[in-house]
């Protein structure tokens, strides 16, 4: 019976590429571990897999009947498989705050305050002295460029930059920044995509002092792409809030060139959001200069305000 | 303002030696981290510090006013500082199941299914390429010999054995098994020690399905040392149970030569204990052959039975 490596719901490139990379590593050291995904892939992730000739991980939603799971890119139960409480968690590899997953037995945890899970997976390859295949190195590199917004995010660390440089060499990619821009251009193709798909593309729920808060993020190379869509997006946030009984739903429209985010908010109490970011909402919107990271700049202040 | 490295309440040798070793490592890489302890040291730990000329860490019970804490050898809030919810947890280094500590910000976590926290601290020294001072290497080695019961515990892994061998070489110790036996002889000097001190020497509380369960352990080279004491120990377990409003209190008397433990139990429902270990209690006692590890052989079955 195999074990599985699985990232969070609404998988992003980090969740998918780390699942592929960890499975290869574990298999190389003698563990039967396979990559899985909890949902459909984004255009960005499909671009990466296509670029490096990698297959989509198996779509698999429950894991109680497996040898166990390696949890990637999260440690909150709400973001993991629905049957996580019935699973054996063999390990956690993550770069976020520590969530509420607990276990009944000892396990392996690699959590570091770096920009991307794949940077930590690279440390694991180094620790086990296993060579990274060229195509997996390329995918890992793209995941780091995605999570760190080509090193522009405040979450980006020296370790992430060094890791990208090392992976680029393994993958034989000379201009990784050009590849990063190509990837973000794919990510920016929002025209013609159903609004709900955009809201959900990179959406995470958080439990903040017993209030359910959903936060989505879209990173584009030009915020003007959303000019004709904001009313529709706002209306859909309202629907997402109602459907999930959420206290607050927010969408970050991040402009990676201007280096800031427009925040779209629907909330039972917008004053909490205004207080958290020291801003005033106009028609449920605010521009947050310099804010690019949900994890580092958006979640902690809101969590503190709720507490 | 410094940060602190701190192990669990009722500190054992692993908690103390890892606090000293991690503080030295962090200081070497430019972080101001100091060792602390949450309680008095056991004769075994005092023997180790004396042997290698190391000072006792500072006795410090609250950390909210510090730069943050590195949590060692546990990840359960109940085992940490009382004000842990008001502290910034900078990191966790541990070898137990994952407990209920959560954080509001990203951090560093090194958890491995090995026999001792100090085995993981050695990996951290290797990762950062920092040389371990001779005396700290000796203390780390003793902590691993203690936690793994000189490699006899089922929690002992190849990594622990290799780590002890490497640390013995750094510390210049030829016969580390002899030193381990000397240490366990010190640990076995129970005569003349107040009963409460024995019960509490290595005592941990666990939250099992909302029931408070306290489990102490004493490891000796000959179980006969307790022959005249068992009635007194049992009476004190009863008192500890009442004072702490606990559902169950157990004391493991582990014979490291016979490789098994006598279990002393007081409980609101002894049948749960009998079911967990598939045994019958006689006068609140049972011999559990082969059982040497609280973490691996005692806590999980009881937790499963409570669940």
Coordinates of N, CA, C and O in Angstrom, one line a residue, chain A residues 222-279:
Chain A
X222 N -0.2 43.1 -14.7 CA -0.8 44.4 -14.9 C -2.3 44.4 -14.4 O -3.1 43.8 -14.9
X223 N -2.5 45.2 -13.3 CA -3.7 45.2 -12.6 C -4.9 45.7 -13.5 O -6.1 45.3 -13.3
X224 N -4.6 46.4 -14.6 CA -5.6 47.0 -15.5 C -6.4 45.8 -16.1 O -7.5 46.0 -16.6
X225 N -5.8 44.6 -16.1 CA -6.5 43.4 -16.7 C -7.8 43.2 -16.0 O -8.7 42.6 -16.6
X226 N -8.0 43.7 -14.7 CA -9.2 43.5 -14.0 C -10.2 44.6 -14.1 O -11.3 44.5 -13.5
X227 N -9.8 45.7 -14.8 CA -10.7 46.9 -14.8 C -12.1 46.6 -15.1 O -13.0 47.2 -14.4
X228 N -12.4 45.7 -16.1 CA -13.8 45.5 -16.4 C -14.5 44.4 -15.6 O -15.6 44.0 -15.8
X229 N -13.7 43.9 -14.7 CA -14.2 42.7 -14.0 C -14.6 42.9 -12.5 O -15.1 42.0 -11.9
X230 N -14.2 44.0 -12.0 CA -14.2 44.1 -10.5 C -15.6 44.0 -9.9 O -15.8 43.4 -8.9
X231 N -16.6 44.5 -10.6 CA -17.9 44.4 -10.1 C -18.4 43.0 -10.0 O -19.0 42.5 -9.0
X232 N -18.1 42.3 -11.1 CA -18.4 40.8 -11.1 C -17.7 40.0 -10.1 O -18.3 39.2 -9.4
X233 N -16.4 40.3 -9.9 CA -15.6 39.6 -8.9 C -16.2 39.9 -7.5 O -16.4 39.0 -6.7
X234 N -16.6 41.2 -7.3 CA -17.1 41.5 -6.0 C -18.4 40.8 -5.7 O -18.7 40.3 -4.6
X235 N -19.3 40.7 -6.7 CA -20.5 40.0 -6.6 C -20.3 38.5 -6.2 O -21.0 37.9 -5.4
X236 N -19.3 38.0 -6.9 CA -19.0 36.5 -6.6 C -18.4 36.3 -5.2 O -18.7 35.3 -4.6
X237 N -17.6 37.3 -4.7 CA -17.1 37.1 -3.4 C -18.3 37.0 -2.4 O -18.3 36.3 -1.4
X238 N -19.3 37.9 -2.7 CA -20.5 37.9 -1.8 C -21.2 36.5 -1.8 O -21.5 36.0 -0.8
X239 N -21.2 35.9 -3.0 CA -21.8 34.5 -3.1 C -21.0 33.5 -2.4 O -21.5 32.6 -1.7
X240 N -19.6 33.6 -2.6 CA -18.7 32.6 -1.9 C -18.9 32.7 -0.4 O -18.9 31.8 0.3
X241 N -19.0 34.0 0.1 CA -19.2 34.2 1.5 C -20.5 33.5 2.0 O -20.4 32.8 3.0
X242 N -21.5 33.7 1.3 CA -22.8 33.2 1.7 C -22.8 31.6 1.7 O -23.2 31.0 2.6
X243 N -22.3 31.1 0.6 CA -22.3 29.7 0.4 C -21.5 28.9 1.5 O -21.8 27.8 1.9
X244 N -20.4 29.6 2.0 CA -19.5 28.9 2.9 C -19.8 29.3 4.3 O -19.0 29.0 5.2
X245 N -20.8 30.2 4.6 CA -21.1 30.7 5.9 C -19.8 31.4 6.5 O -19.5 31.2 7.7
X246 N -19.1 32.1 5.6 CA -17.9 32.7 6.1 C -18.2 34.1 6.7 O -19.1 34.8 6.3
X247 N -17.3 34.5 7.6 CA -17.4 35.8 8.2 C -16.9 36.9 7.2 O -17.5 38.0 7.1
X248 N -15.8 36.5 6.5 CA -15.2 37.5 5.6 C -14.6 36.7 4.4 O -14.1 35.6 4.5
X249 N -14.8 37.3 3.2 CA -14.1 36.8 2.0 C -13.3 38.0 1.4 O -13.9 39.1 1.3
X250 N -12.1 37.8 1.1 CA -11.3 38.8 0.5 C -10.6 38.3 -0.8 O -10.3 37.1 -0.9
X251 N -10.4 39.2 -1.7 CA -9.6 38.8 -2.9 C -8.5 39.8 -3.1 O -8.7 41.0 -3.1
X252 N -7.3 39.3 -3.2 CA -6.1 40.2 -3.4 C -5.8 40.2 -4.9 O -5.5 39.1 -5.4
X253 N -5.9 41.4 -5.5 CA -5.4 41.5 -6.9 C -4.0 42.1 -6.9 O -3.9 43.3 -6.6
X254 N -3.0 41.3 -7.0 CA -1.7 41.7 -6.9 C -1.0 42.0 -8.2 O -1.0 41.3 -9.1
X255 N -0.5 43.3 -8.2 CA 0.2 43.7 -9.4 C 1.7 43.5 -9.2 O 2.4 44.2 -8.4
X256 N 2.3 42.5 -9.9 CA 3.7 42.1 -9.5 C 4.7 43.2 -10.1 O 5.8 43.2 -9.6
X257 N 4.3 44.0 -11.0 CA 5.2 45.0 -11.5 C 5.1 46.3 -10.6 O 6.2 46.9 -10.2
X258 N 3.9 46.7 -10.3 CA 3.7 47.9 -9.4 C 4.1 47.5 -7.9 O 4.2 48.4 -7.1
X259 N 4.1 46.2 -7.6 CA 4.4 45.7 -6.3 C 3.4 46.2 -5.2 O 3.8 47.0 -4.3
X260 N 2.2 45.8 -5.4 CA 1.2 46.2 -4.4 C -0.1 45.4 -4.8 O -0.1 44.7 -5.8
X261 N -1.1 45.4 -3.9 CA -2.3 44.7 -4.1 C -3.6 45.5 -3.9 O -3.6 46.3 -3.0
X262 N -4.5 45.3 -4.8 CA -5.9 45.9 -4.5 C -6.6 44.8 -3.8 O -6.7 43.6 -4.2
X263 N -7.3 45.2 -2.7 CA -8.0 44.3 -1.8 C -9.5 44.5 -2.1 O -10.0 45.6 -2.0
X264 N -10.2 43.4 -2.4 CA -11.6 43.4 -2.5 C -12.2 42.6 -1.3 O -11.7 41.5 -1.0
X265 N -13.1 43.2 -0.6 CA -13.6 42.7 0.6 C -15.1 42.6 0.7 O -15.8 43.5 0.3
X266 N -15.6 41.5 1.2 CA -17.0 41.4 1.7 C -16.9 40.8 3.1 O -16.2 39.8 3.3
X267 N -17.6 41.4 4.1 CA -17.3 41.0 5.5 C -18.6 41.3 6.3 O -19.3 42.3 6.0
X268 N -18.8 40.5 7.4 CA -19.8 40.8 8.3 C -19.4 42.1 9.1 O -20.2 42.7 9.8
X269 N -18.1 42.4 9.1 CA -17.6 43.5 9.9 C -16.4 44.1 9.2 O -15.2 43.7 9.6
X270 N -16.6 44.9 8.2 CA -15.5 45.5 7.4 C -14.5 46.3 8.3 O -13.3 46.4 7.9
X271 N -14.9 46.7 9.5 CA -14.0 47.6 10.3 C -12.8 46.7 10.8 O -11.7 47.3 11.0
X272 N -13.0 45.4 10.9 CA -11.9 44.6 11.3 C -10.8 44.6 10.3 O -9.6 44.7 10.5
X273 N -11.3 44.5 9.0 CA -10.3 44.5 7.9 C -9.6 45.9 7.8 O -8.4 46.0 7.6
X274 N -10.4 47.0 8.0 CA -9.8 48.3 7.9 C -8.8 48.5 9.0 O -7.7 49.1 8.8
X275 N -9.1 48.0 10.2 CA -8.2 48.1 11.3 C -6.9 47.3 11.1 O -5.8 47.7 11.3
X276 N -7.1 46.0 10.5 CA -6.0 45.1 10.3 C -4.9 45.8 9.4 O -3.7 45.6 9.6
X277 N -5.4 46.4 8.4 CA -4.5 47.0 7.3 C -4.3 48.5 7.4 O -3.7 49.1 6.6
X278 N -4.9 49.1 8.5 CA -4.8 50.5 8.7 C -5.2 51.3 7.4 O -4.4 52.1 6.9
X279 N -6.4 50.9 6.9 CA -6.8 51.5 5.6 C -8.3 51.8 5.7 O -9.0 51.5 6.6

